[in-house]
Tab-separated table of C-alpha atoms and ligand atoms in Angstrom:
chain	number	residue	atom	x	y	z
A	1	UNK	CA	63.575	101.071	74.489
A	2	UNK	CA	63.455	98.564	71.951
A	3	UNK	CA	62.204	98.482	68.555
A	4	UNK	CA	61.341	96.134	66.031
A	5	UNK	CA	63.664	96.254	62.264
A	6	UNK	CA	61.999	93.348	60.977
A	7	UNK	CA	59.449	90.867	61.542
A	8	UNK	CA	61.579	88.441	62.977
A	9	UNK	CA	64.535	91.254	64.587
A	10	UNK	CA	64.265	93.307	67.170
A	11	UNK	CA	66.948	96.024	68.408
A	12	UNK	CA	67.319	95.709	72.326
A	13	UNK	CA	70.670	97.641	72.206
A	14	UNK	CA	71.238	101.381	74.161
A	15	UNK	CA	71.493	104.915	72.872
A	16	UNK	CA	74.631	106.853	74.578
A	17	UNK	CA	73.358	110.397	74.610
A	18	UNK	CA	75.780	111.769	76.990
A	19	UNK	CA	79.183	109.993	75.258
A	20	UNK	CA	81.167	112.540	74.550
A	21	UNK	CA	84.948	110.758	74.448
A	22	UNK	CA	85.180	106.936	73.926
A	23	UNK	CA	88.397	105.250	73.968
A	24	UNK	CA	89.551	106.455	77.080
A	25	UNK	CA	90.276	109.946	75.987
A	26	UNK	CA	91.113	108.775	72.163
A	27	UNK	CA	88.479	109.547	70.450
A	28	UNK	CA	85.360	112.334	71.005
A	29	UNK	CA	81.582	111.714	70.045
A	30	UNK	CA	79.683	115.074	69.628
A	31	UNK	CA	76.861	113.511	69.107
A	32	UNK	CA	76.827	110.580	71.547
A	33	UNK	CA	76.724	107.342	69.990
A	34	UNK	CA	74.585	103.579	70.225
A	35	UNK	CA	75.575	100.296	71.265
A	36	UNK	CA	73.634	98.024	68.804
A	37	UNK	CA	72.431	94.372	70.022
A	38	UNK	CA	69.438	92.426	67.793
A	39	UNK	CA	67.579	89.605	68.914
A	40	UNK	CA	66.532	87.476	66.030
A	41	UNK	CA	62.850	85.269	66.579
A	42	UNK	CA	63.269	82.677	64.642
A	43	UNK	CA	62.356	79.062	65.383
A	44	UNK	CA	65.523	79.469	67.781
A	45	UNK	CA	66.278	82.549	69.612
A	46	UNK	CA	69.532	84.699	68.951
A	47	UNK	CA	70.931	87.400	70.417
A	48	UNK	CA	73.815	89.365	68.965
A	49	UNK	CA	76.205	91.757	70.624
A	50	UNK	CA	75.306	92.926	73.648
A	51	UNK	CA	76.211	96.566	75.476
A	52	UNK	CA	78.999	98.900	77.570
A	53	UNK	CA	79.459	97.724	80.649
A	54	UNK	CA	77.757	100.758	82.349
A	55	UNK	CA	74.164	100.007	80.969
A	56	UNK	CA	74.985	96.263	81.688
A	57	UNK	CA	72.156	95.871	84.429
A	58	UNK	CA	69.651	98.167	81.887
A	59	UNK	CA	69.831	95.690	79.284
A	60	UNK	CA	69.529	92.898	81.224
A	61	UNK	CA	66.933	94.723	82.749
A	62	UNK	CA	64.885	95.513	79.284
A	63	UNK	CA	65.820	92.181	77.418
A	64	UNK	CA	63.899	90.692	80.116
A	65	UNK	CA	60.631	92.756	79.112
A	66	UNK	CA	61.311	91.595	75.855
A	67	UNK	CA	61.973	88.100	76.160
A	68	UNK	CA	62.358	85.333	78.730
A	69	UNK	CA	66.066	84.977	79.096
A	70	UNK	CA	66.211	81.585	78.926
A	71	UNK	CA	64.214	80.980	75.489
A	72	UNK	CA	67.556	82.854	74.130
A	73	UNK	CA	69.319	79.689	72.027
A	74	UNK	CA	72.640	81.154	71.427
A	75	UNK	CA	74.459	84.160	71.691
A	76	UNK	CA	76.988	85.657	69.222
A	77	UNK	CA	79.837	88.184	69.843
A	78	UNK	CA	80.404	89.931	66.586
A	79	UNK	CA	83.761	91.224	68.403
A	80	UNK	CA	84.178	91.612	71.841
A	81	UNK	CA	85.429	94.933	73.170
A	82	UNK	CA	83.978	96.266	76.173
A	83	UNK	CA	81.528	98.348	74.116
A	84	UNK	CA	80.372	95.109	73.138
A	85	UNK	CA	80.753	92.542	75.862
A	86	UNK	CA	80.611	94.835	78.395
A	87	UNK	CA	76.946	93.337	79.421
A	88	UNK	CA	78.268	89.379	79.238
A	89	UNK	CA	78.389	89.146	82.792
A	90	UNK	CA	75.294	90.243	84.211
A	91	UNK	CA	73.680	88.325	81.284
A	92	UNK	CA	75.387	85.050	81.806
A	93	UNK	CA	74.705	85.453	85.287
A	94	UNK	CA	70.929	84.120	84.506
A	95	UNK	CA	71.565	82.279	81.475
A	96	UNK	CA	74.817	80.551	82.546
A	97	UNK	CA	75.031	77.682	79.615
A	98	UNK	CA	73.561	79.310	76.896
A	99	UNK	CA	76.362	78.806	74.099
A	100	UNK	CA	78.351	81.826	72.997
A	101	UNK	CA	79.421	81.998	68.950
A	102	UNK	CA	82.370	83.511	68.254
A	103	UNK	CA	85.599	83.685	66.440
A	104	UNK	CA	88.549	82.149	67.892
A	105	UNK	CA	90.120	85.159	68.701
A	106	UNK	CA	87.169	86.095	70.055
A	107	UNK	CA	87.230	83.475	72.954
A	108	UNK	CA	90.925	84.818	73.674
A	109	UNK	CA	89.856	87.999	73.886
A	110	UNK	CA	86.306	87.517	76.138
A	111	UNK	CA	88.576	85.383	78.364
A	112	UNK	CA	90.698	88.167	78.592
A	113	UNK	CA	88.381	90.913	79.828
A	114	UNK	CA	85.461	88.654	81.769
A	115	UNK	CA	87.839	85.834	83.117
A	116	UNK	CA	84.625	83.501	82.462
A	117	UNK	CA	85.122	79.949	81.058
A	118	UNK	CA	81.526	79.803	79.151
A	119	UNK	CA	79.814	77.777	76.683
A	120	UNK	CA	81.867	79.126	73.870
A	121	UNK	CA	81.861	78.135	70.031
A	122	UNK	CA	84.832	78.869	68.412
A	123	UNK	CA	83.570	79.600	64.310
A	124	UNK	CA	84.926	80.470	61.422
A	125	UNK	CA	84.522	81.944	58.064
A	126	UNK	CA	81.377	79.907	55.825
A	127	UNK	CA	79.871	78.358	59.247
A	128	UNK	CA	76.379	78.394	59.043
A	129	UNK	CA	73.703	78.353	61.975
A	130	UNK	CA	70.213	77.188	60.928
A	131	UNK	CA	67.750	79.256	63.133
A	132	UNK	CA	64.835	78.446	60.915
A	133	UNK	CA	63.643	80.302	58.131
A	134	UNK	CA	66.301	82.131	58.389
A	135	UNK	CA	70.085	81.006	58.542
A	136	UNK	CA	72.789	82.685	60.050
A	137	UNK	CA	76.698	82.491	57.887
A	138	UNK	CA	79.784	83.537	59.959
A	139	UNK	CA	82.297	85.542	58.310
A	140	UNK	CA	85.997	86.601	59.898
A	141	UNK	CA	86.611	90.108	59.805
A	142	UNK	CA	90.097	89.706	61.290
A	143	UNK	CA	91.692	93.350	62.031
A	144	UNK	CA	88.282	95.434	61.093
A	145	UNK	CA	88.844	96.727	64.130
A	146	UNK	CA	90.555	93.606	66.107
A	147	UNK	CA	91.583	90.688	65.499
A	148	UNK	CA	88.647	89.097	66.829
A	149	UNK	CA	86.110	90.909	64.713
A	150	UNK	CA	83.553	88.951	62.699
A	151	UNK	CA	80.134	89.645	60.342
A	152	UNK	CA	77.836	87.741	60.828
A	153	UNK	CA	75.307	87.546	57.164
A	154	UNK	CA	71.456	86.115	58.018
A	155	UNK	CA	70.100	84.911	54.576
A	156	UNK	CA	66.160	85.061	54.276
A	157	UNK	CA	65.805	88.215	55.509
A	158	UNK	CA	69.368	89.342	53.895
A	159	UNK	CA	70.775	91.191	56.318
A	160	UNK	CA	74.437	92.096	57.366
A	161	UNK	CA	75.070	92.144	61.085
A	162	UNK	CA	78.883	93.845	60.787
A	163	UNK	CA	79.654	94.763	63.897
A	164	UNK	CA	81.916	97.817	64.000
A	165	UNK	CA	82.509	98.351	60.808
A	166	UNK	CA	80.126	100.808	59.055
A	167	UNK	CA	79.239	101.923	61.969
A	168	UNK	CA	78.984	106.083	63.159
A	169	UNK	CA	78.628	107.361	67.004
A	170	UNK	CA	75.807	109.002	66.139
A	171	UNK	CA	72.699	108.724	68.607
A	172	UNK	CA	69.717	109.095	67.223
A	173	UNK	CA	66.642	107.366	68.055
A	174	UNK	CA	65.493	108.159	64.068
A	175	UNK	CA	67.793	105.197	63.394
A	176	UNK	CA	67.630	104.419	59.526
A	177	UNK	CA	69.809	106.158	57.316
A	178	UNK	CA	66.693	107.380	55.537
A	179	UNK	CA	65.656	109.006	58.034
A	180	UNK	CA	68.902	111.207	59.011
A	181	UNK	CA	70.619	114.055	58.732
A	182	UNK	CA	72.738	113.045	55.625
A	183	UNK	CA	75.273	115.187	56.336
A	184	UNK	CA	75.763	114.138	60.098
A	185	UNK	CA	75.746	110.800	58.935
A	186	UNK	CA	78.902	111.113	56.507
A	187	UNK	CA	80.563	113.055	58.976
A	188	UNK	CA	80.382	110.665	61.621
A	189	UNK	CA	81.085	107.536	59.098
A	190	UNK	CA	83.857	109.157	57.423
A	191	UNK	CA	85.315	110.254	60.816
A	192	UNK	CA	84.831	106.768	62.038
A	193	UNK	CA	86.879	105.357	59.085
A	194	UNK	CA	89.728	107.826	59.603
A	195	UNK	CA	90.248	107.577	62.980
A	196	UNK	CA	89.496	103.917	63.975
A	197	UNK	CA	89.836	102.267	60.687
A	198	UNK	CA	91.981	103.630	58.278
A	199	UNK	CA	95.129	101.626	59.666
A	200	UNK	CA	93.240	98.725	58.445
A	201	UNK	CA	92.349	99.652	54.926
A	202	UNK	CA	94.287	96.265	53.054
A	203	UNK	CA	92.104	94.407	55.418
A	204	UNK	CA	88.937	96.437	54.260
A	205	UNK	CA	89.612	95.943	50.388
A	206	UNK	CA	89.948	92.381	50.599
A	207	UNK	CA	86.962	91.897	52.677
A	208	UNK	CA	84.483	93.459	50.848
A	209	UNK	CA	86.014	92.224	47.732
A	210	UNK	CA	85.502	88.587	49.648
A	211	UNK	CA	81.845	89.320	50.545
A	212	UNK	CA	80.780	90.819	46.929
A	213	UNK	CA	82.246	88.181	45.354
A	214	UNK	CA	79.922	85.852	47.317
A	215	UNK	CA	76.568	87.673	45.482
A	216	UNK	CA	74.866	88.102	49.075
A	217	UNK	CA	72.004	90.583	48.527
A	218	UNK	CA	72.072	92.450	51.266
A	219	UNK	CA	68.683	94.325	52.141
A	220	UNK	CA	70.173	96.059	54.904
A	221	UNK	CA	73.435	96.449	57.264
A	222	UNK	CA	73.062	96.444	61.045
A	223	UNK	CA	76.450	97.859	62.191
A	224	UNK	CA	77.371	98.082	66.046
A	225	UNK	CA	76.825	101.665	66.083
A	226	UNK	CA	74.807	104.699	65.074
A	227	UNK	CA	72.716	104.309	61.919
A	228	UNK	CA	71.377	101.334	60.028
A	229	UNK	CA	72.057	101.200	56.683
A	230	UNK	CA	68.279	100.340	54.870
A	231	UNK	CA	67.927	102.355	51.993
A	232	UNK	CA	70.345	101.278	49.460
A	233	UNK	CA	73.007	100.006	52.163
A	234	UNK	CA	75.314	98.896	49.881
A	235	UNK	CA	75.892	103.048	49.865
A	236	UNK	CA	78.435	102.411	52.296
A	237	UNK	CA	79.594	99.489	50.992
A	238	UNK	CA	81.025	101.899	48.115
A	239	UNK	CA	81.917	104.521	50.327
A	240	UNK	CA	84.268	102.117	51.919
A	241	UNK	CA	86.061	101.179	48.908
A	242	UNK	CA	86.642	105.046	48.256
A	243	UNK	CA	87.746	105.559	51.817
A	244	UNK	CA	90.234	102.467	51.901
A	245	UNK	CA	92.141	103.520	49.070
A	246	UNK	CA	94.237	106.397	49.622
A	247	UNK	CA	91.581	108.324	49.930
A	248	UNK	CA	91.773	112.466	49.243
A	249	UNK	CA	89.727	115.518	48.369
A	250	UNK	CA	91.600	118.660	47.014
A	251	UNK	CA	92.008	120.047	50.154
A	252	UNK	CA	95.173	120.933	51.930
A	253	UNK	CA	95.300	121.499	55.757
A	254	UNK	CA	97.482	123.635	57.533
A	255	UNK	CA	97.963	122.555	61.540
A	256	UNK	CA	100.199	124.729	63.751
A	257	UNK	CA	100.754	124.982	67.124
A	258	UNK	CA	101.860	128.510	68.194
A	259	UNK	CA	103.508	130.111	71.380
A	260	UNK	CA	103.325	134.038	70.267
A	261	UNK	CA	101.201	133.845	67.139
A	262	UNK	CA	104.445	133.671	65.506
A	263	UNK	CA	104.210	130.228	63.640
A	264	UNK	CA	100.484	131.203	62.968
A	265	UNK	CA	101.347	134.078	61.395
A	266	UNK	CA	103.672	131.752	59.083
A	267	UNK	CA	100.733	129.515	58.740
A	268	UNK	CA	98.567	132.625	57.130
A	269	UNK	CA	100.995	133.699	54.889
A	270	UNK	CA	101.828	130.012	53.781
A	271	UNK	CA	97.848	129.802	53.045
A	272	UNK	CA	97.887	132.883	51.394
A	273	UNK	CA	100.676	131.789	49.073
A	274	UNK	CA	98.423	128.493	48.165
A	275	UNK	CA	95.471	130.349	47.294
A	276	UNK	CA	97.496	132.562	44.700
A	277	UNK	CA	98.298	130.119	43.286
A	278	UNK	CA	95.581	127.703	43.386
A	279	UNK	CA	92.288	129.560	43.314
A	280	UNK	CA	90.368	125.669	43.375
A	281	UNK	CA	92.369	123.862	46.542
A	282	UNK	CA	90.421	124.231	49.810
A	283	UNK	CA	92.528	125.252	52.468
A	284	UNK	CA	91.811	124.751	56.096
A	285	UNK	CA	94.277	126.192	59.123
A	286	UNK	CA	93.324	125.020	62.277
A	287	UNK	CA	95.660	125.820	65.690
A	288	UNK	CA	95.759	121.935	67.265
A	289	UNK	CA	96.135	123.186	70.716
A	290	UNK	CA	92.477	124.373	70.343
A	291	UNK	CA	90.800	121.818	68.311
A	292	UNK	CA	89.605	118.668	68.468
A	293	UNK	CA	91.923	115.998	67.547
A	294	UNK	CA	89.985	113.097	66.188
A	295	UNK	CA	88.210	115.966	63.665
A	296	UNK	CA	91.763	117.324	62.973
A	297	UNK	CA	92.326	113.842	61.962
A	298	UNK	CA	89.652	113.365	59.386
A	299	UNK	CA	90.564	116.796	57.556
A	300	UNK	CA	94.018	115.087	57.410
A	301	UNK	CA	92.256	112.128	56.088
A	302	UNK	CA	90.580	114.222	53.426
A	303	UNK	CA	93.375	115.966	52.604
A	304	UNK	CA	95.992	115.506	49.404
A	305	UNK	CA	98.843	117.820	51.541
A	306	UNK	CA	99.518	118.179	55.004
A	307	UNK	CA	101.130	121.034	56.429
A	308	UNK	CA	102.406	120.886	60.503
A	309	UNK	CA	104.168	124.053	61.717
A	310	UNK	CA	105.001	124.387	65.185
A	311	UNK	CA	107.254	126.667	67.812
A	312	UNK	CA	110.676	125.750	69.048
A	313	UNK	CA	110.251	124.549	72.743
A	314	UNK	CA	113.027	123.134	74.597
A	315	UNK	CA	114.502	121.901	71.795
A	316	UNK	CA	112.034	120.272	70.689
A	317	UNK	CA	107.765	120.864	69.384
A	318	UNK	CA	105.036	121.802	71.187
A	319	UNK	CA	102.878	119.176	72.908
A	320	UNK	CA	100.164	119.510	70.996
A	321	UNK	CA	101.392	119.385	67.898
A	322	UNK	CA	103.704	115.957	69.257
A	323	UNK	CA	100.344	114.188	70.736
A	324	UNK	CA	98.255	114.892	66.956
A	325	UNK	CA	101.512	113.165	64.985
A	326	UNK	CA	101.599	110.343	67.391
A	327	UNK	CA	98.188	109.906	66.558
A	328	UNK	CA	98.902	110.542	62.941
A	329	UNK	CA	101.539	107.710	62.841
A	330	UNK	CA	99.153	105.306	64.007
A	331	UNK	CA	97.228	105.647	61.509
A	332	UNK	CA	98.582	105.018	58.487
A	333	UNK	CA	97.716	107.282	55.894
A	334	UNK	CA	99.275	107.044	52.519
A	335	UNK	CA	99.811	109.010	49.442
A	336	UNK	CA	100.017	112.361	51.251
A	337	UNK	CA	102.131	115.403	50.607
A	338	UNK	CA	103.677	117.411	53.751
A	339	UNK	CA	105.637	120.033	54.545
A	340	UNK	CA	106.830	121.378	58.113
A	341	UNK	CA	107.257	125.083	59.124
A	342	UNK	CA	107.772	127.177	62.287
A	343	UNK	CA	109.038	130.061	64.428
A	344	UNK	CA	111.941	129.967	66.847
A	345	UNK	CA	114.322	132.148	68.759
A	346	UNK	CA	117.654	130.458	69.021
A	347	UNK	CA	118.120	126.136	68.885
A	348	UNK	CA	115.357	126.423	65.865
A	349	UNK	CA	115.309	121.864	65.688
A	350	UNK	CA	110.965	122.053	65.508
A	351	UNK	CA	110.701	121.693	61.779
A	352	UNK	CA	113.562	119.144	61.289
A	353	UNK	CA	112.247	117.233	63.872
A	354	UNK	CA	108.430	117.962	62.438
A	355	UNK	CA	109.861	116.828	58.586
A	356	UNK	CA	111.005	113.204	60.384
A	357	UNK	CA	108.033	112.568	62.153
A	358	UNK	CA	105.905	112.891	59.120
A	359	UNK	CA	108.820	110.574	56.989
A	360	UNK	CA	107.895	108.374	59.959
A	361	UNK	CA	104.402	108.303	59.907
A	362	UNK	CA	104.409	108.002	55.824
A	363	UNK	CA	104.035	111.120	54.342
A	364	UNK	CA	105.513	112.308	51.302
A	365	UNK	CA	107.801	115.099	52.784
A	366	UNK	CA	108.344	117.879	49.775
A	367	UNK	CA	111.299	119.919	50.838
A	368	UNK	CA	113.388	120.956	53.674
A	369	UNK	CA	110.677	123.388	55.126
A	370	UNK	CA	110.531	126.599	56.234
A	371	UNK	CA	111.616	128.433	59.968
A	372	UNK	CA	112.024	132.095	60.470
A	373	UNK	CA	113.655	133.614	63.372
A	374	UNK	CA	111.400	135.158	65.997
A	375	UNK	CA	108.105	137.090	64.965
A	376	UNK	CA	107.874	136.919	61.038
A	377	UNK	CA	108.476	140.448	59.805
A	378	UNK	CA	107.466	141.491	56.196
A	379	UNK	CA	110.536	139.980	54.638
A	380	UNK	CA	110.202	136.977	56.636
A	381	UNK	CA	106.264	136.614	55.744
A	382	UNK	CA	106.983	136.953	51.809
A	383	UNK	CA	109.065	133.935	52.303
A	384	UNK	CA	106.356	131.936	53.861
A	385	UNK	CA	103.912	133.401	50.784
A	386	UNK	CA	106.767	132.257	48.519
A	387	UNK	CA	107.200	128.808	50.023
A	388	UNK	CA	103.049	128.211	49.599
A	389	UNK	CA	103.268	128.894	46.093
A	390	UNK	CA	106.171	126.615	45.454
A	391	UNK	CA	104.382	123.751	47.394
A	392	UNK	CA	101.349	124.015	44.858
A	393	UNK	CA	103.255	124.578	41.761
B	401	LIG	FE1	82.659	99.181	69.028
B	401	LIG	FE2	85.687	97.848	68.541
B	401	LIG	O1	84.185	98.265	69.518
C-alpha cells in the first residue's frame, strides 16, 4: 500500500494492525499503530524514515513497485530507533552508497543498532537540502524522544516531517486527521504524550517556541506514526503546549492494589468522601493489578491529585502497585497532589513506603496518609470518608 499526500509525496510506510504492546512490554497499542516513511519526487529523490524491522523485506519489497531504488538521492533518518531504522539494512543492501542525512547523534545511534559504516551526513539545525522546487531545512529535536531525534521542515509544499513527535499508534488506513475518529485521535495523542513524552516537556516548550518563532507555515505535519495532521495541524501544535506544561483536568484518580478487597474498600469510601465534598471533581478508581498501565498513566497525567493505596505484603507493596510507580517516576510529572492509603494486618510499612515513592517521583505528598488494620469496619470506613473530604477541602 502506498498512497500519494501530495503531488510531489508519497507515503510508502506500513500499517501495524496487529501491534498490540510496543516497547518490549512498555507500552500497549489497542489500536495497532503505523510506521510512517515519505518519498518526496522532486528533481532529486528522498526518502524519509523507513520501517520496523519485521516488515523490513515488505517495504523493500513495495518501494520497489514504487520507485527504482537507485533513482532514490538521499535518505534521511528523522531518528533512528528500530521502529524507524529497522528496514536500513535490507534497503542499503541494494542501494549501498546512497547518502544517509542525519543528526550526529543519529550516526551514533544507527552505528549502534546496524553495525554499518554508510554514507552518512552528519546535519544540524538550519541545514538546508535543495531537492528542487522544494527545499528540505533540518532541525534538532534533541530528547523529543532521543537524543538523536530531528524534524525535518520542506518549504514549497510547507510541510513538517517530525518524526515521533505528534505522532498516535493509531492504524487507520483513513489517515488524515479529518477524516478520524476525533476522539480516538486525542486519546491516542494525549496517551502518547504522557507516556513517551512527558519526561521531555522543557525540551518540547523550547522547541516549538524555536520553530514558531521561525514563521514556517506549516500546511501539514507528517509525524512517524498514526494520523497526519492536515486540517489545521497546527491543532496539535497547541495541544502540545497545553500538554507540556503541567498539564491537569479536575480529575482525581484513585489506584489501589488490593489482596482481600480490603484497601479497595478504603479506596470507595475515600471516593465517597471526595464527592461530598466536591460535587464538580471527576473521580476515577481503577484496581492496577487489572488495568492497563500505560492508560493508568494518562489518567494520572490528566489528573490534579493522585491517590495510590495498596496492601501490606512482606513488608513491603504489592507488585503491581511497585511496577505503575516505577513507571510513574520515570516520567516526570509535576504539580500533582498525592496521598497514599492501605490495609494491613500487622508490619503495616505500605503507605509510608507508598508516601516516599511518590516524594520520589515528584508529587506533592499532602499528609501522612491513611492505613486501617485488617478489613475496614464502619468506624474504620468513616475515617477513610473523613480523610477524602479533608484532601479536597
Ligand atoms: Fe517511533 Fe522513538 O520511535
Amino acid at each position: 500500500m502506498s498512497f500519494k499526500i501530495t503531488d510531489t509525496v508519497t507515503w510508502v510506510g506500513k500499517i501495524d494492525w496487529e501491534l498490540n504492546k510496543f516497547h518490549g512490554d512498555e507500552y500497549s497499542t489497542h489500536k495497532g499503530s503505523s510506521y510512517n516513511s515519505y518519498l518526496i519526487r522532486d528533481e532529486k529523490t528522498v526518502l524519509i524514515d523507513t520501517v520496523w524491522q519485521p516488515f523490513s523485506k515488505e517495504f523493500v519489497s513495495n518501494l520497489k513497485k514504487e520507485i527504482n531504488l537507485k533513482e532514490i538521492d538521499y535518505i534521511i533518518m528523522n531518528h533512528s530507533e528500530i521502529d524507524h531504522s529497522g528496514a536500513l539494512c535490507d534497503l542499503m543492501r541494494e542501494i549501498p552508497d546512497t547518502p544517509i542525512y542525519c543528526t550526529k547523534n543519529g550516526v551514533k545511534v544507527i552505528k549502534g543498532h546496524h553495525h554499518k559504516n554508510w554514507n552518512f551526513v552528519e546535519v544540524k539545525t538550519g541545514d538546508t537540502l535543495n531537492i528542487g522546487k522544494n527545499k528540505l531545512t533540518f532541525i534538532e529535536a534533541r530528547m523529543l524522544h532521543w537524543p538523536d531525534t530531528m524534524f525535518t521542515y520542506m518549504s514549497g509544499e510547507n510541510i513538517l516531517f517530525s518524526n515521533d513527535g505528534f505522532g498516535q499508534h493509531f492504524a487507520s488506513e483513513l489517515m488524515y486527521n479529518d477524516k478520524v475518529n476525533q476522539a480516538d485521535l486525542y486519546t491516542e495523542a494525549m496517551k502518547y504524550y504522557a507516556n513517551i513524552l512527558n519526561p521531555f516537556n522543557k525540551f518540547v516548550i523550547n522547541k516549538i517556541n524555536e520553530i514558531l518563532s521561525l514563521n514556517l507555515p506549516i500546511n501539514m505535519i507528517c509525524p512517524s506514526h498514526g494520523i497526519i495532521w492536515r486540517d489545521n495541524p497546527t491543532q496539535i501544535v497547541n495541544k502540545y503546549i497545553e500538554w507540556a506544561n503541567s498539564y491537569q483536568e479536575n480529575q482525581i484518580t484513585i489506584i489501589y492494589d488490593t489482596m482481600w478487597n480490603c484497601t479497595r474498600r478504603m479506596a470507595e469510601a475515600i471516593a465517597a468522601g471526595i464527592t461530598a465534598v466536591d460535587k464538580n471533581v471527576e473521580v476515577k478508581l481503577f484496581n492496577c493489578a487489572h488495568r492497563d498501565k500505560n492508560d493508568l498513566i494518562t489518567e494520572v497525567f490528566k489528573s490534579k491529585m493522585l491517590l495510590v493505596g495498596s496492601s501490606t505484603i512482606n513488608k513491603g507493596i504489592l507488585s503491581a502497585s511497585a511496577g505503575l510507580l516505577e513507571m510513574i517516576k520515570g516520567l516526570g510529572f509535576t504539580g500533582k497532589k498525592a496521598a497514599a492509603f492501605g490495609s494491613y494486618g500487622w508490619s503495616g510499612e505500605s503507605v509510608k513506603i507508598l508516601n516516599e515513592l511518590l516524594k520520589d517521583s515528584g508529587f506533592e505528598v499532602m499528609n501522612e496518609g491513611i492505613r486501617e488494620l485488617w478489613n475496614p469496619d464502619e468506624e474504620a470506613l468513616e475515617r477513610c470518608i473523613k480523610f477524602g473530604e479533608k484532601l479536597v477541602k
